[in-house]
One Martini backbone bead per residue (centre of mass of N, CA, C, O) as a GRO file, in nm:
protein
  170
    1UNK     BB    1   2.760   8.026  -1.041
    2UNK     BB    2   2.657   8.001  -0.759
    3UNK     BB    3   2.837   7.804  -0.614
    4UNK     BB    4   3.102   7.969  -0.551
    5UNK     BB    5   3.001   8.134  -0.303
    6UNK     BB    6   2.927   7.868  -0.152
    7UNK     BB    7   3.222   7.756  -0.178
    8UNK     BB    8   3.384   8.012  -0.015
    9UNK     BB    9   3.216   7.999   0.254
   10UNK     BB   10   3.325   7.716   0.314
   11UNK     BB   11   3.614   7.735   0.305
   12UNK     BB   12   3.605   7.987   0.540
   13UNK     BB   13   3.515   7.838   0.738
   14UNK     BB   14   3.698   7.609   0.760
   15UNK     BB   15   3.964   7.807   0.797
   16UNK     BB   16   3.822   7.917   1.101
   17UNK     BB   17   3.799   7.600   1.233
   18UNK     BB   18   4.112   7.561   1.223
   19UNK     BB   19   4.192   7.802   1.404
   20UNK     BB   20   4.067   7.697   1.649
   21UNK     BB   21   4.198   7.449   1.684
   22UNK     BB   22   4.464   7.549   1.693
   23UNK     BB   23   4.453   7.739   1.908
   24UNK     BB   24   4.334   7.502   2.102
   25UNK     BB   25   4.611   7.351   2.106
   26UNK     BB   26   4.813   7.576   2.195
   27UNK     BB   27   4.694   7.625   2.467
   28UNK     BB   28   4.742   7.320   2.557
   29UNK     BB   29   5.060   7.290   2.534
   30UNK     BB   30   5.071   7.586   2.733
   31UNK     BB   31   4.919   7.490   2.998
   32UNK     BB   32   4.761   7.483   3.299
   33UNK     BB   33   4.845   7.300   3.624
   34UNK     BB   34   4.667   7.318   3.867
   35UNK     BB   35   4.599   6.999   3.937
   36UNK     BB   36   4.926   6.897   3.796
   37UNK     BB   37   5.222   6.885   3.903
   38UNK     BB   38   5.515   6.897   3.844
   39UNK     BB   39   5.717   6.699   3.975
   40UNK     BB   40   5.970   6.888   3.997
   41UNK     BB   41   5.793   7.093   4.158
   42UNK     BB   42   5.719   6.915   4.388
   43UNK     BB   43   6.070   6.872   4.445
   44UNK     BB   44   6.141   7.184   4.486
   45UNK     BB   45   5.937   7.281   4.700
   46UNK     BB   46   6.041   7.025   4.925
   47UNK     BB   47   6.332   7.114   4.931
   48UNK     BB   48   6.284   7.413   5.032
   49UNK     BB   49   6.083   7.248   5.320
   50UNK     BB   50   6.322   7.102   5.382
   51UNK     BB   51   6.618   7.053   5.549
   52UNK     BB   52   6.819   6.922   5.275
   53UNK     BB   53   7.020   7.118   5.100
   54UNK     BB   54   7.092   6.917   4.883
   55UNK     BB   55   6.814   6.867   4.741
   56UNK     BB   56   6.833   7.124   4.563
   57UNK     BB   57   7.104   7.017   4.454
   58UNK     BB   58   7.014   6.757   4.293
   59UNK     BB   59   6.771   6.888   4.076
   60UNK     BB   60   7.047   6.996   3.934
   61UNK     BB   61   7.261   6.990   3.713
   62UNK     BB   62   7.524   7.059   3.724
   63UNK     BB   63   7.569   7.327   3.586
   64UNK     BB   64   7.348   7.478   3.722
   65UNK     BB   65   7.117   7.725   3.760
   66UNK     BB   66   7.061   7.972   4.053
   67UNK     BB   67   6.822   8.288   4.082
   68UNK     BB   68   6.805   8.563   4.257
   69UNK     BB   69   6.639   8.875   4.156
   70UNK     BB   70   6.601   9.003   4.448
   71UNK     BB   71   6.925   9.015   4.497
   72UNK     BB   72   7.138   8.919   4.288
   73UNK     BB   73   7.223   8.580   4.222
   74UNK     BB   74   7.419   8.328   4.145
   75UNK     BB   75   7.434   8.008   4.104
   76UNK     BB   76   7.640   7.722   4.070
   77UNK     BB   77   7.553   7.451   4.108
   78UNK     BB   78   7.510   7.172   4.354
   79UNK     BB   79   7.673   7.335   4.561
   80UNK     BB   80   7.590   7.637   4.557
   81UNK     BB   81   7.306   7.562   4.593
   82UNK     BB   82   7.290   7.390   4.862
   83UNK     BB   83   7.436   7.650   4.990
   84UNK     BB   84   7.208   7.858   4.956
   85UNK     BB   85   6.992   7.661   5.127
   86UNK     BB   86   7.143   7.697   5.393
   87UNK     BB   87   7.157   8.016   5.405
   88UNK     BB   88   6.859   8.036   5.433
   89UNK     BB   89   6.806   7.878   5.694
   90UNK     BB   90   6.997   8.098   5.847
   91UNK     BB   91   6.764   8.317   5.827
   92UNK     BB   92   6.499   8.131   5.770
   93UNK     BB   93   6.264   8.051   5.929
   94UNK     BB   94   6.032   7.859   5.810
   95UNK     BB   95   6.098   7.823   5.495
   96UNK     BB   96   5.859   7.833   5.246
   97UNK     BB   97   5.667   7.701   4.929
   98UNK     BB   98   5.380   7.792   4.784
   99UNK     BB   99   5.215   7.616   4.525
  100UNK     BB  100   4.945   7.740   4.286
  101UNK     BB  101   5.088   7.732   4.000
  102UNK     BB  102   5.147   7.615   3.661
  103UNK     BB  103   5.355   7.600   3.355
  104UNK     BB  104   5.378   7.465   3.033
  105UNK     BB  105   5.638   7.530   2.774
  106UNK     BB  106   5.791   7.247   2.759
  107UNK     BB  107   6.131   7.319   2.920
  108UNK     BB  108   5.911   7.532   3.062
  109UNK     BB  109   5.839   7.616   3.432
  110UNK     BB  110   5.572   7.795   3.580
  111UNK     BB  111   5.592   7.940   3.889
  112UNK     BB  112   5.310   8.011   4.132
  113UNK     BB  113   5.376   8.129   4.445
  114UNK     BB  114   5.438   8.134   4.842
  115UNK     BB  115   5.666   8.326   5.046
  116UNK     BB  116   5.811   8.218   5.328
  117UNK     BB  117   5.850   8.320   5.710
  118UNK     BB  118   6.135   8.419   5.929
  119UNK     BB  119   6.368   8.665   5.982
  120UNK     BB  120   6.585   8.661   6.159
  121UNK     BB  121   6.503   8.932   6.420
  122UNK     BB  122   6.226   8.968   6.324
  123UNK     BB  123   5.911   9.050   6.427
  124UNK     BB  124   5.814   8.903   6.138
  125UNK     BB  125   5.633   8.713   5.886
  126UNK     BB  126   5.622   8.629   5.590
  127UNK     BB  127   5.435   8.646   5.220
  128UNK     BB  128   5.528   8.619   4.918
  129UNK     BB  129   5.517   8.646   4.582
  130UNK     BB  130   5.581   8.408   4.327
  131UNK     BB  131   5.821   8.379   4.056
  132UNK     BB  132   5.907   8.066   3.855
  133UNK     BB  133   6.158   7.970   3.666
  134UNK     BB  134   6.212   7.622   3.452
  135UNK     BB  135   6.474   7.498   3.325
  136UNK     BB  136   6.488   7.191   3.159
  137UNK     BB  137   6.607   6.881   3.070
  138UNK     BB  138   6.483   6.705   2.821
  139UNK     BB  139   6.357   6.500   3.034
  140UNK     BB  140   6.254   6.670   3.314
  141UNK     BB  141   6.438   6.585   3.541
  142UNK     BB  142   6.615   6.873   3.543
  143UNK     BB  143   6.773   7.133   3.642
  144UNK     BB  144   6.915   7.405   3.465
  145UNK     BB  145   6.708   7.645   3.570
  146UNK     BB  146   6.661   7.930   3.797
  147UNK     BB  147   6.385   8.193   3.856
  148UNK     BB  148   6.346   8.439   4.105
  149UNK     BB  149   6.044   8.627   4.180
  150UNK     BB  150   6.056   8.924   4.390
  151UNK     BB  151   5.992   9.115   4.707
  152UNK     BB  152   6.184   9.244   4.918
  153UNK     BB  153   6.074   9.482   5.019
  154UNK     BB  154   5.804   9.348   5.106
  155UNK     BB  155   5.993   9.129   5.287
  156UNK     BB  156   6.115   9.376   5.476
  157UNK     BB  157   5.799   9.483   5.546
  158UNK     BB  158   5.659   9.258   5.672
  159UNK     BB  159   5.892   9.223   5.894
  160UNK     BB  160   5.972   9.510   6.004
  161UNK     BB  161   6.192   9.641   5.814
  162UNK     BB  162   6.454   9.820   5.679
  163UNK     BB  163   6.518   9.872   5.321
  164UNK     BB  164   6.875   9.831   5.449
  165UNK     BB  165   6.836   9.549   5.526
  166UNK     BB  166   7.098   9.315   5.605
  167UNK     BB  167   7.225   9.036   5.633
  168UNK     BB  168   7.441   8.876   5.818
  169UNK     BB  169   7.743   8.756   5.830
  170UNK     BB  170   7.794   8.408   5.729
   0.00000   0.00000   0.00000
């Protein structure tokens, strides 16, 4: 009968044993990649860096949404989406997206980067924090949604402008 209680010991070990397992693998499973960068990662922000508006809509499903959270605008398909990067283009100079660290989690990939340029007109130019999630197709080769979440506020205070500073028409 003493074995019992020495038994039960064992038991428990090794259920909490497996327990740091689990959740071992499970914090694996949705890793931080700063060090390796998702392909789509990596050409997503190259599309953001580069002159050619399409490239940025060819990376999404035809159907795909791009959300700009921090103006409310949502954007539907490759032809709106390459659309949405030619009128960034003509409004701010130098438009760069610098990738910090990427978060991988199934066919969600969470990327922190740093947004930056200089809107056409104002003083200085910004560099504002930018969090955005990417929803891919099963296969991970393109974007399903896109969902941009940052400070217009903090970007029209860094860049020298008025809260209420909205960009010209056209």
């Amino acid at each position: 009968m003493t074995f019992r209680p020495l038994r039960a010991v064992t038991v428990l070990a090794a259920a909490a044993a497996l327990s740091v397992t689990a959740s071992t693998a499970s914090a694996h499973a949705s890793r931080d990649t700063d060090r390796r960068t998702p392909r789509i990662v990596a050409a997503w922000a190259g599309a953001w860096n580069g002159p050619d508006p399409r490239a940025l809509g060819a990376l999404f499903t035809a159907d795909g949404t791009y959300t700009d959270e921090a103006i409310a605008v949502t954007f539907r398909g490759r032809e709106e989406i390459s659309g949405w990067k030619a009128r960034a283009d003509s409004l701010i100079a130098n438009v760069h997206v610098t990738v910090r660290a990427t978060r991988v989690e199934g066919d969600r990939v969470t990327v922190r980067a740093v947004y930056s340029g200089h809107l056409k007109g104002a003083p200085k130019p910004f560099a504002v924090p930018m969090t955005t999630v990417l929803d891919l197709d099963a296969h991970h080769c393109r974007i399903e949604s896109d969902q941009d979440h940052y400070s217009l506020a903090t970007v029209l205070s860094q860049s020298g402008l008025p809260a209420d500073w909205t960009p010209p028409a056209g």
